Amino acid sequence: MNKKKNSFKTLVPIVKRLFKSYRIPCLIVLLCLILTAISTIASSIFLQQVVSVIEEAMNNDQGLMGMELFTAIKDDILQILLMMVCVYAGGFLSSIVYNQIMAVIGQGFLNKIRLEMFNKMESLPIKYFDRHQHGDIMSHYTNDVDALRQFVCQSLPQCISTLLSIIFAIGIMLTYSLWLFLIVFVGAIAMLLVTRRVGGNSAKYFMKMQISVGKVEGYIEEMMHGAKVVKVFSHEAEVKDEFDAINDQLFNDTKHANHFSNILMPILGNIGNLQYAMISIIGVLFYVFALPNISITGISVMSMSIIIAFLPMSKQFSQAISNLSQQVSMIAMAMAGTQRILDLLAEEEEKDEGYITLANVEEKEGTFVESDQHTDSWAWKFVNASGQTEYRTLKGDIQFQDVDFGYYPEKIVLHKVNIFAHPGQKIAFVGATGAGKTTITNLINRFYDIQNGKILYDGIDISKIKKDDLRRSLGIVLQDTNLFTGTVMENIRYGRLNATDEEVYEAAKIANAYDFISRLPQGFHTMLSGDGANLSQGQRQLISIARAACADAPVMILDEATSSIDTRTESLVQKGTDQLMEGRTVFVIAHRLSTVQNSDCIMVLDHGNIIERGSHKDLIQQKGTYYQLYTGAFELE
C-alpha cells in the first residue's frame, strides 16, 4: 500500500473536477449548506434567548408567576418563536434544494468519469490489457466508481455541512463562556486523537478492502471465462482453494475495517457524554457561587440561560465530530477507489506519431481522386516535401528488416527477423508454441513497437502510418473468436460498418457461413449473446472469417483461423479463403501443415529465429525441420 498515494490529496483532483464541471450548482449547494448549518445550530441560540427572557423577567419583577409572567414575556417569546420558524423553514428548504442538486451533480459527474475512463481505456495499448486482469479493470467501473459516488453524493456535502456547524458552534460558544468552551475543546481534542488512532486503522483496512475486492472480481471473471476448462480437468477443488485464499484476504481486510469502524462511534459517544456531564457540573458551580464568566464579549456572571443553551450546543458539537469520524470509512474507500481511477486515467496512452493515412480512391484521367464510398482501390495519402497531397497505391508489400523485439526490453523474443511478403503472396509461419508466430502479426498491426530494425509497408515505415489507418488495411481472423451482443449481421458488419446487406451476404458466402446462418431461427437477424454461446465453436469461427471478408482489406492475417473447424468444413472454408486471398498479401499461422502447403513461402520459426524458409516443395527437399514436422518425426507443441 502506497501511503503517500492514498492520502487526502488523492481526492483534491476529483473535487477540482467536480467544481470545474458544475461551478454554479456547487456554489448554490455551498450556500444551502451554510443555511442548513445555521439552522442546525440556531436551536441553542433561540433556547438561550427564551430562557434569558424568562430569567430576566423573573429577576426584574419579583414574584411574577403564571399568566402574569406569560403576559409580560409573550411578545418577546412570540418574536423569538417567529424567527425560529423562519430559520428552520429556511434550513428545511435549503436541505431539500441541495439534496436535489447533489442528486443531479453526483450522477452527472459520475457519468462523465465513467465516460472519461472508457475513452481512456479505448486509447490504451494492447499490453495494458495483457498485463491486467479483466475483472480488476471491470472493478474500476463498479466498486471504485461506487466508492466515488458515496464520497461525492454523501461524504463531501456531509463533511462540509459538519465543518460549517463546528465553526458556527465554536463562535457561539466563545460568545457564551470561555470556561465551558475549554471543556468542549478538551473533549474535541480527545475525540480527534481517538479518531486518528482508531479511524486511521479503519481507513487503512478499508483501502486494502477496495483493492481486495478488485482481486476477487478479477479472479471470478477469469474462472467464469474458463469454466469449461476447469470442469474438463476436474480442477474445481484447486480453484476453490485459490478463491478461498483471495476471499479470505478480503474477509480479513473487511473484518478489521469494520472492527475499528464499529468501536469508534461508542468511544466518541462516551467522550461526548462525559463532556456533557462536566459542563453541567462546572456550569452549575459557576452559577451557584456566582463565579465570573469570561467570554469574547467580556466578563459577566454565569446565567442559567447560558448553561441551558451550552448543553445542547456541546452535544451538537460532539455529534458533529462523531459525524466527521463516521465519514472516515467512506472517505478511505473513496481515496482507494479514486486512486485506482486516477491510475487508470494516468496510464500512458498508445502513442501514434503517424501522419500517413489510408484513403479509398478512384482513378480518373490517370490521377487518384479520393472517394467517400468504399471502392476496390486503396491508396496511402500524405503530404510530400513540396506541400502537395500525394497518393501511393496500396499494394500490400510488407518487409521486415533485421527486426528485434521483446515484450520486455530485457527479454528479446524475435532476433534479426527478415521477411519479404510481395503483393498477392501467401506467407505461412509454422513452429512450436512460443516460437514467435503470433508476435510477428502483432508487430504488423503495431500492437507493439519493435526495439530494432524496420517494418516497411509498400516501402513506408509503418511508424509513419497512423495506427487506425494501418489496422484498417488489415483483415484479421484470430484463433480466439470474439462475438458481440447483437445480430449475426451486425457481427459480420463489424468488419466494415458501412457495408450493405448484400455485401454482408457475400462475405458470409465467401466464408461458407451463409448456409448455416440461413438455418438459424431468425437467419442473419438471430441475436447472439455471451460471445455467441448458442453457436458451436466452428460456427463462431466462420462468422469471424465472414467478418474479415466483409472488411475487404488488402492484407489478410489468419492466425489459426481454421483451428476450430472440422476437416470437411475446413475444405469448404479453404475454397472461400482462397477466393478471399486472391490478389491480397496473406499471412497464415497454422499448426495444420495441410493448410499451408499452397503458400508461396513457408517460414519455420524456432525461439524467435527463422531457421528455414521456402515453398512446401523446397522445404521437403531440404529434409530439415519442416520435413521432420511434415513426416511426423517432430511434433508442434
XYZ file of C-alpha atoms in Angstrom:
637
model
C 0.000 0.000 0.000
C 1.458 3.315 -1.019
C 0.674 5.589 1.908
C 1.861 8.643 0.042
C -0.589 7.990 -2.761
C -3.543 7.092 -0.556
C -3.835 10.409 1.270
C -6.470 13.127 1.292
C -4.514 14.780 -1.537
C -5.845 11.970 -3.736
C -9.324 13.497 -3.529
C -8.197 17.027 -4.440
C -8.169 16.427 -8.239
C -11.658 14.907 -8.030
C -13.037 17.862 -6.046
C -11.446 20.254 -8.560
C -13.013 18.344 -11.456
C -16.376 18.411 -9.715
C -16.253 22.167 -9.099
C -14.977 22.875 -12.617
C -17.756 20.811 -14.201
C -20.569 22.241 -12.037
C -19.338 25.620 -10.818
C -22.710 27.401 -10.374
C -24.596 24.387 -8.909
C -21.708 23.789 -6.487
C -21.872 27.402 -5.289
C -25.637 27.061 -4.761
C -25.072 23.846 -2.800
C -22.427 25.580 -0.656
C -24.855 28.427 0.108
C -27.568 25.907 1.013
C -25.138 24.025 3.264
C -24.319 27.286 5.092
C -28.030 27.974 5.658
C -28.599 24.387 6.803
C -25.678 24.597 9.243
C -27.018 27.880 10.643
C -30.490 26.405 11.130
C -28.963 23.388 12.886
C -27.011 25.445 15.419
C -29.724 28.106 15.812
C -31.821 25.968 18.170
C -29.365 26.563 21.007
C -29.352 30.317 20.347
C -33.156 30.512 20.426
C -33.243 28.352 23.561
C -30.774 30.710 25.258
C -32.845 33.725 24.236
C -36.109 32.224 25.528
C -34.582 31.270 28.875
C -32.849 34.648 29.088
C -36.188 36.481 28.573
C -37.861 34.384 31.274
C -34.887 34.747 33.628
C -34.722 38.495 33.119
C -38.472 38.909 33.710
C -38.302 36.889 36.922
C -35.323 38.890 38.184
C -36.855 42.267 37.339
C -40.371 41.508 38.654
C -40.037 39.575 41.913
C -42.897 37.205 42.496
C -44.279 37.442 38.961
C -45.594 33.974 38.064
C -48.186 32.144 35.938
C -50.285 34.161 33.489
C -48.814 37.426 34.680
C -45.349 36.232 33.757
C -46.606 34.896 30.400
C -48.335 38.199 29.619
C -45.157 40.075 30.387
C -42.926 38.000 28.137
C -45.314 36.757 25.416
C -44.389 39.395 22.838
C -40.673 38.667 23.167
C -41.278 34.905 23.130
C -43.522 35.091 20.066
C -40.921 37.175 18.245
C -38.235 34.590 19.062
C -40.539 31.745 18.010
C -41.356 33.511 14.724
C -37.660 33.921 13.991
C -37.116 30.274 14.894
C -39.828 29.157 12.448
C -38.317 31.309 9.682
C -34.802 29.956 10.275
C -35.981 26.341 10.444
C -38.107 26.787 7.308
C -35.089 28.261 5.513
C -32.927 25.345 6.684
C -35.572 22.843 5.587
C -35.881 24.362 2.114
C -32.096 24.621 1.799
C -31.749 20.958 2.694
C -34.277 19.960 0.024
C -32.625 22.156 -2.613
C -29.074 20.972 -2.007
C -30.107 17.292 -1.904
C -31.920 17.640 -5.220
C -28.997 19.480 -6.804
C -26.486 16.949 -5.446
C -28.508 14.108 -6.957
C -28.078 15.719 -10.387
C -24.465 16.796 -9.819
C -23.422 13.426 -8.378
C -24.854 11.243 -11.140
C -23.826 13.684 -13.868
C -20.271 13.808 -12.559
C -20.034 10.011 -12.314
C -21.397 9.769 -15.853
C -18.530 11.994 -17.013
C -15.969 9.997 -15.028
C -17.167 6.686 -16.498
C -17.131 8.192 -19.992
C -13.629 9.545 -19.447
C -12.477 6.164 -18.115
C -13.955 4.309 -21.098
C -12.458 6.749 -23.600
C -9.130 6.366 -21.828
C -9.415 2.586 -21.920
C -10.067 2.664 -25.661
C -6.851 4.658 -26.149
C -4.660 2.273 -24.131
C -2.256 -0.133 -25.854
C -2.911 -3.855 -26.019
C -0.144 -4.515 -23.491
C -2.250 -2.867 -20.760
C -4.981 -5.494 -21.192
C -2.388 -8.261 -21.433
C -0.929 -7.271 -18.054
C -4.137 -6.581 -16.072
C -6.940 -8.915 -15.072
C -10.110 -8.058 -16.936
C -12.191 -8.432 -13.790
C -9.941 -5.955 -11.991
C -10.438 -3.486 -14.852
C -14.200 -4.025 -14.538
C -13.904 -3.221 -10.821
C -12.913 0.340 -11.780
C -16.392 0.849 -13.261
C -18.273 -0.819 -10.390
C -16.665 -0.711 -6.932
C -14.327 2.223 -7.494
C -16.976 4.391 -9.112
C -19.464 3.422 -6.392
C -16.957 4.466 -3.694
C -16.547 7.762 -5.529
C -20.347 8.132 -5.705
C -20.650 7.791 -1.937
C -17.969 10.425 -1.463
C -19.427 12.936 -3.922
C -23.092 12.459 -3.030
C -22.831 11.798 0.712
C -19.458 12.266 2.409
C -18.409 15.536 0.749
C -21.613 17.535 1.474
C -21.848 15.913 4.917
C -18.275 16.923 5.768
C -18.759 20.495 4.530
C -22.028 20.848 6.461
C -20.463 19.407 9.619
C -17.379 21.633 9.397
C -19.598 24.693 8.994
C -21.648 23.629 12.021
C -18.456 23.210 14.059
C -17.181 26.654 13.056
C -20.500 28.328 13.895
C -20.749 26.403 17.176
C -17.245 27.463 18.232
C -18.043 31.099 17.523
C -21.278 30.999 19.533
C -19.774 29.057 22.436
C -16.960 31.587 22.727
C -19.551 34.375 22.997
C -21.245 32.481 25.855
C -18.431 31.158 28.050
C -14.706 30.616 27.613
C -14.569 28.273 30.632
C -17.260 25.952 29.315
C -15.758 26.076 25.835
C -12.428 24.855 27.239
C -14.212 21.705 28.423
C -15.624 21.214 24.922
C -12.188 21.903 23.437
C -10.520 19.261 25.631
C -13.255 16.791 24.673
C -12.761 17.621 20.976
C -9.002 17.011 21.280
C -9.694 13.623 22.890
C -12.140 12.769 20.086
C -9.660 13.747 17.380
C -6.902 11.649 18.974
C -9.202 8.632 19.136
C -10.344 9.231 15.551
C -6.755 9.471 14.350
C -5.784 6.266 16.107
C -8.839 4.076 15.626
C -10.191 5.755 12.472
C -6.734 5.662 10.883
C -6.602 1.879 11.258
C -10.132 1.640 9.900
C -9.180 3.757 6.876
C -6.085 1.634 6.220
C -8.098 -1.576 6.063
C -10.920 -0.006 4.042
C -8.334 0.947 1.402
C -6.954 -2.601 1.439
C -10.511 -3.895 1.164
C -11.094 -1.871 -2.015
C -8.041 -3.471 -3.639
C -9.039 -6.953 -2.430
C -12.496 -6.518 -3.984
C -10.830 -5.871 -7.349
C -8.742 -9.050 -6.989
C -11.809 -11.129 -6.127
C -13.738 -9.795 -9.118
C -10.741 -10.363 -11.368
C -10.445 -13.984 -10.258
C -14.182 -14.637 -10.602
C -14.202 -13.188 -14.139
C -11.229 -15.380 -15.057
C -12.884 -18.532 -13.682
C -16.182 -17.742 -15.430
C -14.330 -17.377 -18.715
C -12.501 -20.655 -18.149
C -15.382 -22.591 -16.558
C -15.311 -25.346 -19.203
C -11.570 -25.849 -18.790
C -11.989 -26.116 -15.007
C -14.713 -28.740 -15.454
C -12.850 -30.711 -18.110
C -9.749 -31.078 -15.971
C -11.697 -31.577 -12.709
C -9.868 -28.632 -11.224
C -12.776 -27.480 -9.037
C -11.079 -28.242 -5.716
C -7.910 -26.329 -6.616
C -9.945 -23.386 -7.913
C -11.940 -23.305 -4.669
C -8.715 -23.292 -2.648
C -7.300 -20.424 -4.702
C -10.548 -18.479 -4.394
C -10.676 -19.165 -0.656
C -7.230 -17.584 -0.238
C -8.266 -14.418 -2.135
C -11.673 -14.326 -0.476
C -10.117 -14.803 2.989
C -7.896 -11.805 2.339
C -10.998 -9.749 1.502
C -12.704 -11.114 4.637
C -9.766 -10.176 6.863
C -9.485 -6.685 5.394
C -13.249 -6.135 5.744
C -13.321 -7.589 9.267
C -10.523 -5.341 10.502
C -12.005 -2.296 8.746
C -15.421 -2.799 10.337
C -13.904 -3.741 13.705
C -12.192 -0.377 14.053
C -15.128 1.447 12.471
C -17.652 -0.117 14.882
C -15.734 0.685 18.070
C -15.070 4.280 17.034
C -18.605 5.618 17.495
C -19.202 4.171 21.022
C -15.894 5.652 22.205
C -16.715 9.061 20.764
C -20.243 8.862 22.175
C -18.958 8.223 25.694
C -16.442 11.065 25.431
C -19.367 13.305 24.429
C -21.456 12.112 27.397
C -18.572 12.741 29.795
C -18.126 16.205 28.309
C -21.867 16.883 28.749
C -21.704 15.908 32.413
C -18.622 18.049 33.063
C -20.297 21.107 31.509
C -23.381 20.555 33.687
C -21.352 20.272 36.901
C -18.939 23.149 36.250
C -21.704 25.366 34.843
C -23.856 24.885 37.948
C -20.860 25.576 40.234
C -20.201 28.835 38.399
C -23.888 29.743 38.676
C -24.295 28.842 42.367
C -21.114 30.530 43.550
C -21.564 33.479 41.136
C -18.077 32.994 39.707
C -17.049 35.385 36.912
C -17.864 34.070 33.427
C -15.414 35.133 30.698
C -16.362 35.302 27.024
C -15.131 37.154 23.958
C -17.816 39.759 24.670
C -16.454 40.459 28.159
C -16.838 39.355 31.804
C -20.256 38.666 33.391
C -21.983 36.420 35.863
C -22.838 32.899 34.708
C -26.569 32.756 33.921
C -28.867 29.768 33.752
C -29.697 30.625 30.111
C -26.052 30.173 29.117
C -25.811 26.807 30.858
C -29.068 25.557 29.341
C -28.022 26.720 25.833
C -24.490 25.390 26.177
C -25.540 21.831 26.991
C -27.351 21.041 23.697
C -24.710 23.009 21.797
C -21.931 20.888 23.289
C -23.956 17.819 22.343
C -24.287 19.121 18.787
C -20.562 19.839 18.705
C -19.733 16.292 19.860
C -22.194 14.872 17.355
C -20.560 16.909 14.598
C -17.144 15.459 15.490
C -18.703 11.991 15.513
C -20.300 12.616 12.112
C -16.918 13.577 10.679
C -15.370 10.453 12.195
C -18.182 8.371 10.758
C -17.201 9.511 7.269
C -13.658 8.174 7.706
C -14.525 4.755 6.256
C -16.325 6.203 3.225
C -13.534 8.709 2.633
C -10.949 5.921 2.914
C -12.804 3.810 0.359
C -13.162 6.889 -1.834
C -9.412 7.543 -1.581
C -8.597 3.967 -2.608
C -11.200 3.956 -5.403
C -10.201 7.421 -6.599
C -6.534 6.460 -6.661
C -7.325 3.420 -8.794
C -9.431 5.577 -11.132
C -6.696 8.221 -11.363
C -4.109 5.495 -12.000
C -6.205 4.290 -14.936
C -6.634 7.834 -16.270
C -2.883 8.395 -15.872
C -1.922 5.290 -17.856
C 0.237 6.041 -20.862
C -1.889 6.103 -23.985
C -0.999 4.338 -27.176
C 1.385 6.642 -28.983
C 0.789 7.420 -32.615
C 3.218 9.690 -34.429
C 1.958 8.559 -37.811
C 0.829 11.094 -40.369
C 0.164 8.947 -43.453
C -3.488 7.975 -43.811
C -5.456 5.453 -45.861
C -7.992 6.513 -48.446
C -10.455 4.886 -50.808
C -9.649 6.244 -54.256
C -10.881 6.163 -57.807
C -8.603 6.600 -60.786
C -9.735 9.330 -63.157
C -7.675 10.528 -66.106
C -4.503 8.981 -64.733
C -4.798 10.544 -61.267
C -6.278 9.374 -57.985
C -9.415 11.031 -56.646
C -10.385 10.339 -53.056
C -13.834 8.837 -52.561
C -16.130 8.776 -49.538
C -17.562 5.471 -50.731
C -15.971 2.048 -50.434
C -14.049 1.244 -53.609
C -11.791 -1.594 -54.691
C -8.811 0.756 -54.720
C -6.809 1.898 -51.699
C -4.008 4.413 -51.515
C -1.706 5.915 -48.899
C -2.302 9.622 -48.564
C 0.415 12.009 -47.385
C 1.816 15.469 -47.980
C 5.111 15.424 -49.907
C 8.096 17.699 -49.433
C 6.657 20.334 -51.773
C 3.479 20.550 -49.674
C 1.231 18.774 -52.188
C -1.062 15.879 -51.320
C 0.246 12.661 -52.831
C -1.365 9.240 -53.174
C 0.598 5.999 -53.324
C -1.204 2.811 -54.349
C -1.616 0.302 -51.532
C -0.133 -2.900 -52.953
C 0.429 -4.988 -49.820
C 4.205 -5.253 -49.981
C 5.430 -5.887 -46.421
C 9.044 -6.264 -45.332
C 10.757 -6.940 -42.008
C 14.358 -5.766 -41.975
C 16.555 -7.072 -39.122
C 13.710 -6.762 -36.603
C 14.408 -7.334 -32.909
C 11.522 -7.363 -30.464
C 10.761 -8.212 -26.848
C 7.597 -7.710 -24.800
C 10.040 -6.604 -22.125
C 13.214 -4.775 -23.242
C 15.445 -7.127 -21.269
C 13.941 -10.241 -22.880
C 14.120 -10.270 -26.689
C 11.848 -12.876 -28.328
C 12.481 -12.093 -32.028
C 16.029 -11.911 -33.319
C 17.066 -10.274 -36.616
C 13.868 -11.300 -38.398
C 13.806 -10.643 -42.157
C 10.581 -11.189 -44.101
C 9.686 -10.203 -47.684
C 5.985 -10.523 -48.499
C 5.223 -9.280 -52.006
C 1.730 -8.282 -53.178
C -0.543 -11.264 -53.694
C 1.735 -13.703 -51.894
C 0.657 -16.106 -49.185
C 3.233 -16.299 -46.400
C 2.912 -19.024 -43.771
C 4.510 -19.286 -40.353
C 4.956 -22.625 -38.635
C 6.743 -23.578 -35.478
C 6.243 -24.621 -31.896
C 4.132 -22.631 -29.480
C 6.087 -19.608 -28.324
C 8.307 -19.555 -31.403
C 7.103 -16.035 -32.280
C 4.487 -16.590 -34.996
C 1.662 -14.528 -33.482
C 4.180 -11.961 -32.268
C 5.105 -11.191 -35.876
C 1.474 -10.468 -36.800
C 1.118 -8.299 -33.668
C 4.032 -6.216 -34.921
C 2.408 -5.745 -38.335
C -0.628 -4.310 -36.514
C 1.636 -2.220 -34.292
C 0.027 -3.662 -31.178
C 3.622 -3.489 -30.006
C 6.566 -1.470 -31.301
C 9.881 -3.042 -32.231
C 13.207 -2.423 -30.475
C 15.419 -2.502 -33.563
C 15.112 -2.768 -37.329
C 12.343 -1.643 -39.678
C 8.950 -2.832 -40.871
C 8.044 -1.423 -44.284
C 4.573 -1.378 -45.824
C 4.722 -0.520 -49.531
C 8.122 0.985 -48.822
C 6.745 3.144 -45.964
C 7.994 2.706 -42.413
C 4.825 1.660 -40.545
C 5.724 4.026 -37.700
C 4.825 6.853 -40.120
C 1.356 5.425 -40.823
C -1.482 6.354 -38.478
C -2.375 3.258 -36.480
C -6.111 3.416 -37.242
C -5.401 3.530 -40.967
C -2.729 0.837 -40.741
C -5.136 -1.518 -38.980
C -7.952 -0.620 -41.377
C -5.802 -2.017 -44.170
C -5.514 -5.373 -42.399
C -8.199 -8.038 -42.160
C -7.653 -10.378 -39.225
C -9.078 -13.719 -38.154
C -7.857 -14.749 -34.721
C -7.743 -18.178 -33.154
C -9.887 -16.931 -30.266
C -13.149 -15.681 -31.699
C -14.875 -12.674 -30.189
C -18.525 -12.103 -30.996
C -20.544 -9.249 -29.558
C -24.108 -8.993 -28.305
C -26.186 -8.262 -31.393
C -27.431 -9.977 -34.533
C -25.328 -12.176 -36.776
C -25.480 -9.482 -39.448
C -24.234 -6.818 -37.013
C -21.323 -9.056 -36.014
C -20.290 -9.612 -39.630
C -20.770 -5.926 -40.432
C -18.364 -5.140 -37.574
C -15.635 -5.647 -40.192
C -16.929 -2.622 -42.128
C -19.772 -0.656 -40.594
C -20.952 0.890 -43.864
C -21.258 -2.482 -45.632
C -24.609 -3.108 -47.297
C -26.757 -6.153 -46.557
C -25.753 -7.648 -49.899
C -22.068 -7.228 -49.064
C -22.664 -8.963 -45.721
C -24.382 -11.868 -47.517
C -21.487 -12.085 -49.964
C -18.945 -12.129 -47.142
C -20.862 -14.971 -45.482
C -20.836 -16.915 -48.756
C -17.083 -16.444 -49.125
C -16.578 -17.885 -45.636
C -19.092 -20.666 -46.402
C -21.156 -19.468 -43.443
C -24.239 -18.474 -45.458
C -25.950 -21.880 -45.311
C -25.753 -22.434 -41.572
C -26.697 -18.790 -40.839
C -29.784 -19.151 -43.058
C -30.852 -22.157 -40.966
C -30.728 -20.195 -37.700
C -34.139 -19.267 -36.156
C -34.085 -15.693 -37.476
C -31.335 -16.160 -40.041
C -28.984 -13.194 -40.237
C -31.150 -11.392 -37.672
C -30.616 -14.054 -34.984
C -29.461 -12.416 -31.757
C -26.142 -13.536 -30.299
C -25.149 -13.104 -26.691
C -22.481 -14.379 -24.329
C -19.834 -14.325 -27.081
C -22.074 -16.450 -29.312
C -22.624 -19.168 -26.710
C -25.634 -20.501 -28.677
C -23.338 -21.391 -31.599
C -20.740 -24.084 -31.986
C -17.072 -23.134 -31.906
C -16.800 -23.795 -35.625
C -19.821 -21.632 -36.437
C -18.405 -18.784 -34.368
C -15.143 -19.063 -36.293
C -16.971 -18.998 -39.625
C -18.704 -15.753 -38.603
C -15.302 -14.371 -37.617
C -13.953 -15.265 -41.070
C -17.014 -13.665 -42.690
C -16.314 -10.510 -40.687
C -12.787 -10.373 -42.109
C -14.186 -10.950 -45.610
C -16.607 -8.066 -45.076
C -13.675 -5.784 -44.171
C -12.324 -6.436 -47.682
C -8.847 -5.352 -46.568
C -5.815 -5.529 -48.912
C -3.796 -7.595 -46.410
C -5.139 -10.606 -44.518
C -3.819 -12.225 -41.335
C -5.170 -15.669 -40.476
C -3.991 -16.714 -37.015
C -5.029 -20.368 -36.662
C -8.239 -19.322 -38.421
C -9.368 -22.905 -39.098
C -8.217 -24.463 -35.844
C -11.790 -24.833 -34.534
C -13.283 -26.161 -37.754
C -13.642 -29.803 -38.705
C -11.802 -31.185 -41.725
C -14.854 -31.146 -44.019
C -15.759 -27.573 -43.131
C -12.104 -26.622 -43.408
C -12.014 -27.720 -47.028
C -15.059 -25.543 -47.729
C -13.562 -22.580 -45.890
C -10.265 -23.130 -47.698
C -12.031 -22.605 -51.015
C -13.641 -19.455 -49.693
C -10.439 -18.093 -48.203
C -8.578 -18.852 -51.434
C -11.095 -16.600 -53.177
C -10.768 -14.061 -50.374
C -6.969 -14.123 -50.574
C -6.845 -13.628 -54.323
C -4.812 -10.515 -55.110
C -4.079 -9.916 -51.428
C -0.998 -10.349 -49.299
C -1.826 -13.030 -46.757
C -0.069 -14.139 -43.582
C -1.125 -17.521 -42.270
C -0.278 -19.094 -38.915
C -1.183 -22.748 -38.685
C -0.419 -25.916 -36.780
C -2.062 -27.999 -39.509
C 0.625 -28.146 -42.163
C -2.001 -29.242 -44.698
C -3.410 -25.699 -44.662
C -0.114 -24.054 -45.660
C 1.114 -26.336 -48.438
C -0.105 -23.957 -51.153
C 1.705 -20.977 -49.580
C 4.218 -19.073 -51.705
C 6.658 -19.095 -48.821
C 6.693 -21.063 -45.573
C 8.842 -19.823 -42.701
C 9.811 -22.115 -39.858
C 10.421 -20.312 -36.571
C 12.238 -21.540 -33.518
C 12.764 -19.380 -30.401
C 12.302 -16.154 -32.331
C 14.576 -17.082 -35.234
C 13.610 -18.002 -38.796
C 15.531 -21.235 -39.307
C 14.037 -22.290 -42.651
C 12.125 -20.632 -45.489
C 10.857 -21.682 -48.893
C 7.914 -23.326 -50.627
C 6.476 -26.614 -49.397
C 8.295 -28.475 -52.144
C 11.624 -26.781 -51.426
C 11.422 -27.433 -47.691
C 10.537 -31.079 -48.202
C 13.574 -31.462 -50.440
C 15.800 -29.835 -47.797
C 14.734 -32.540 -45.322
C 15.205 -30.179 -42.396
C 12.901 -29.239 -39.522
C 9.854 -28.699 -41.755
C 10.347 -32.110 -43.374
C 10.528 -33.738 -39.962
C 7.399 -31.872 -38.839
C 5.560 -32.878 -42.003
C 6.525 -36.525 -41.776
C 5.798 -36.668 -38.048
C 9.364 -37.052 -36.821
C 8.788 -33.821 -34.827
C 5.541 -32.519 -33.443
C 4.418 -28.958 -32.945
C 3.833 -28.256 -29.273
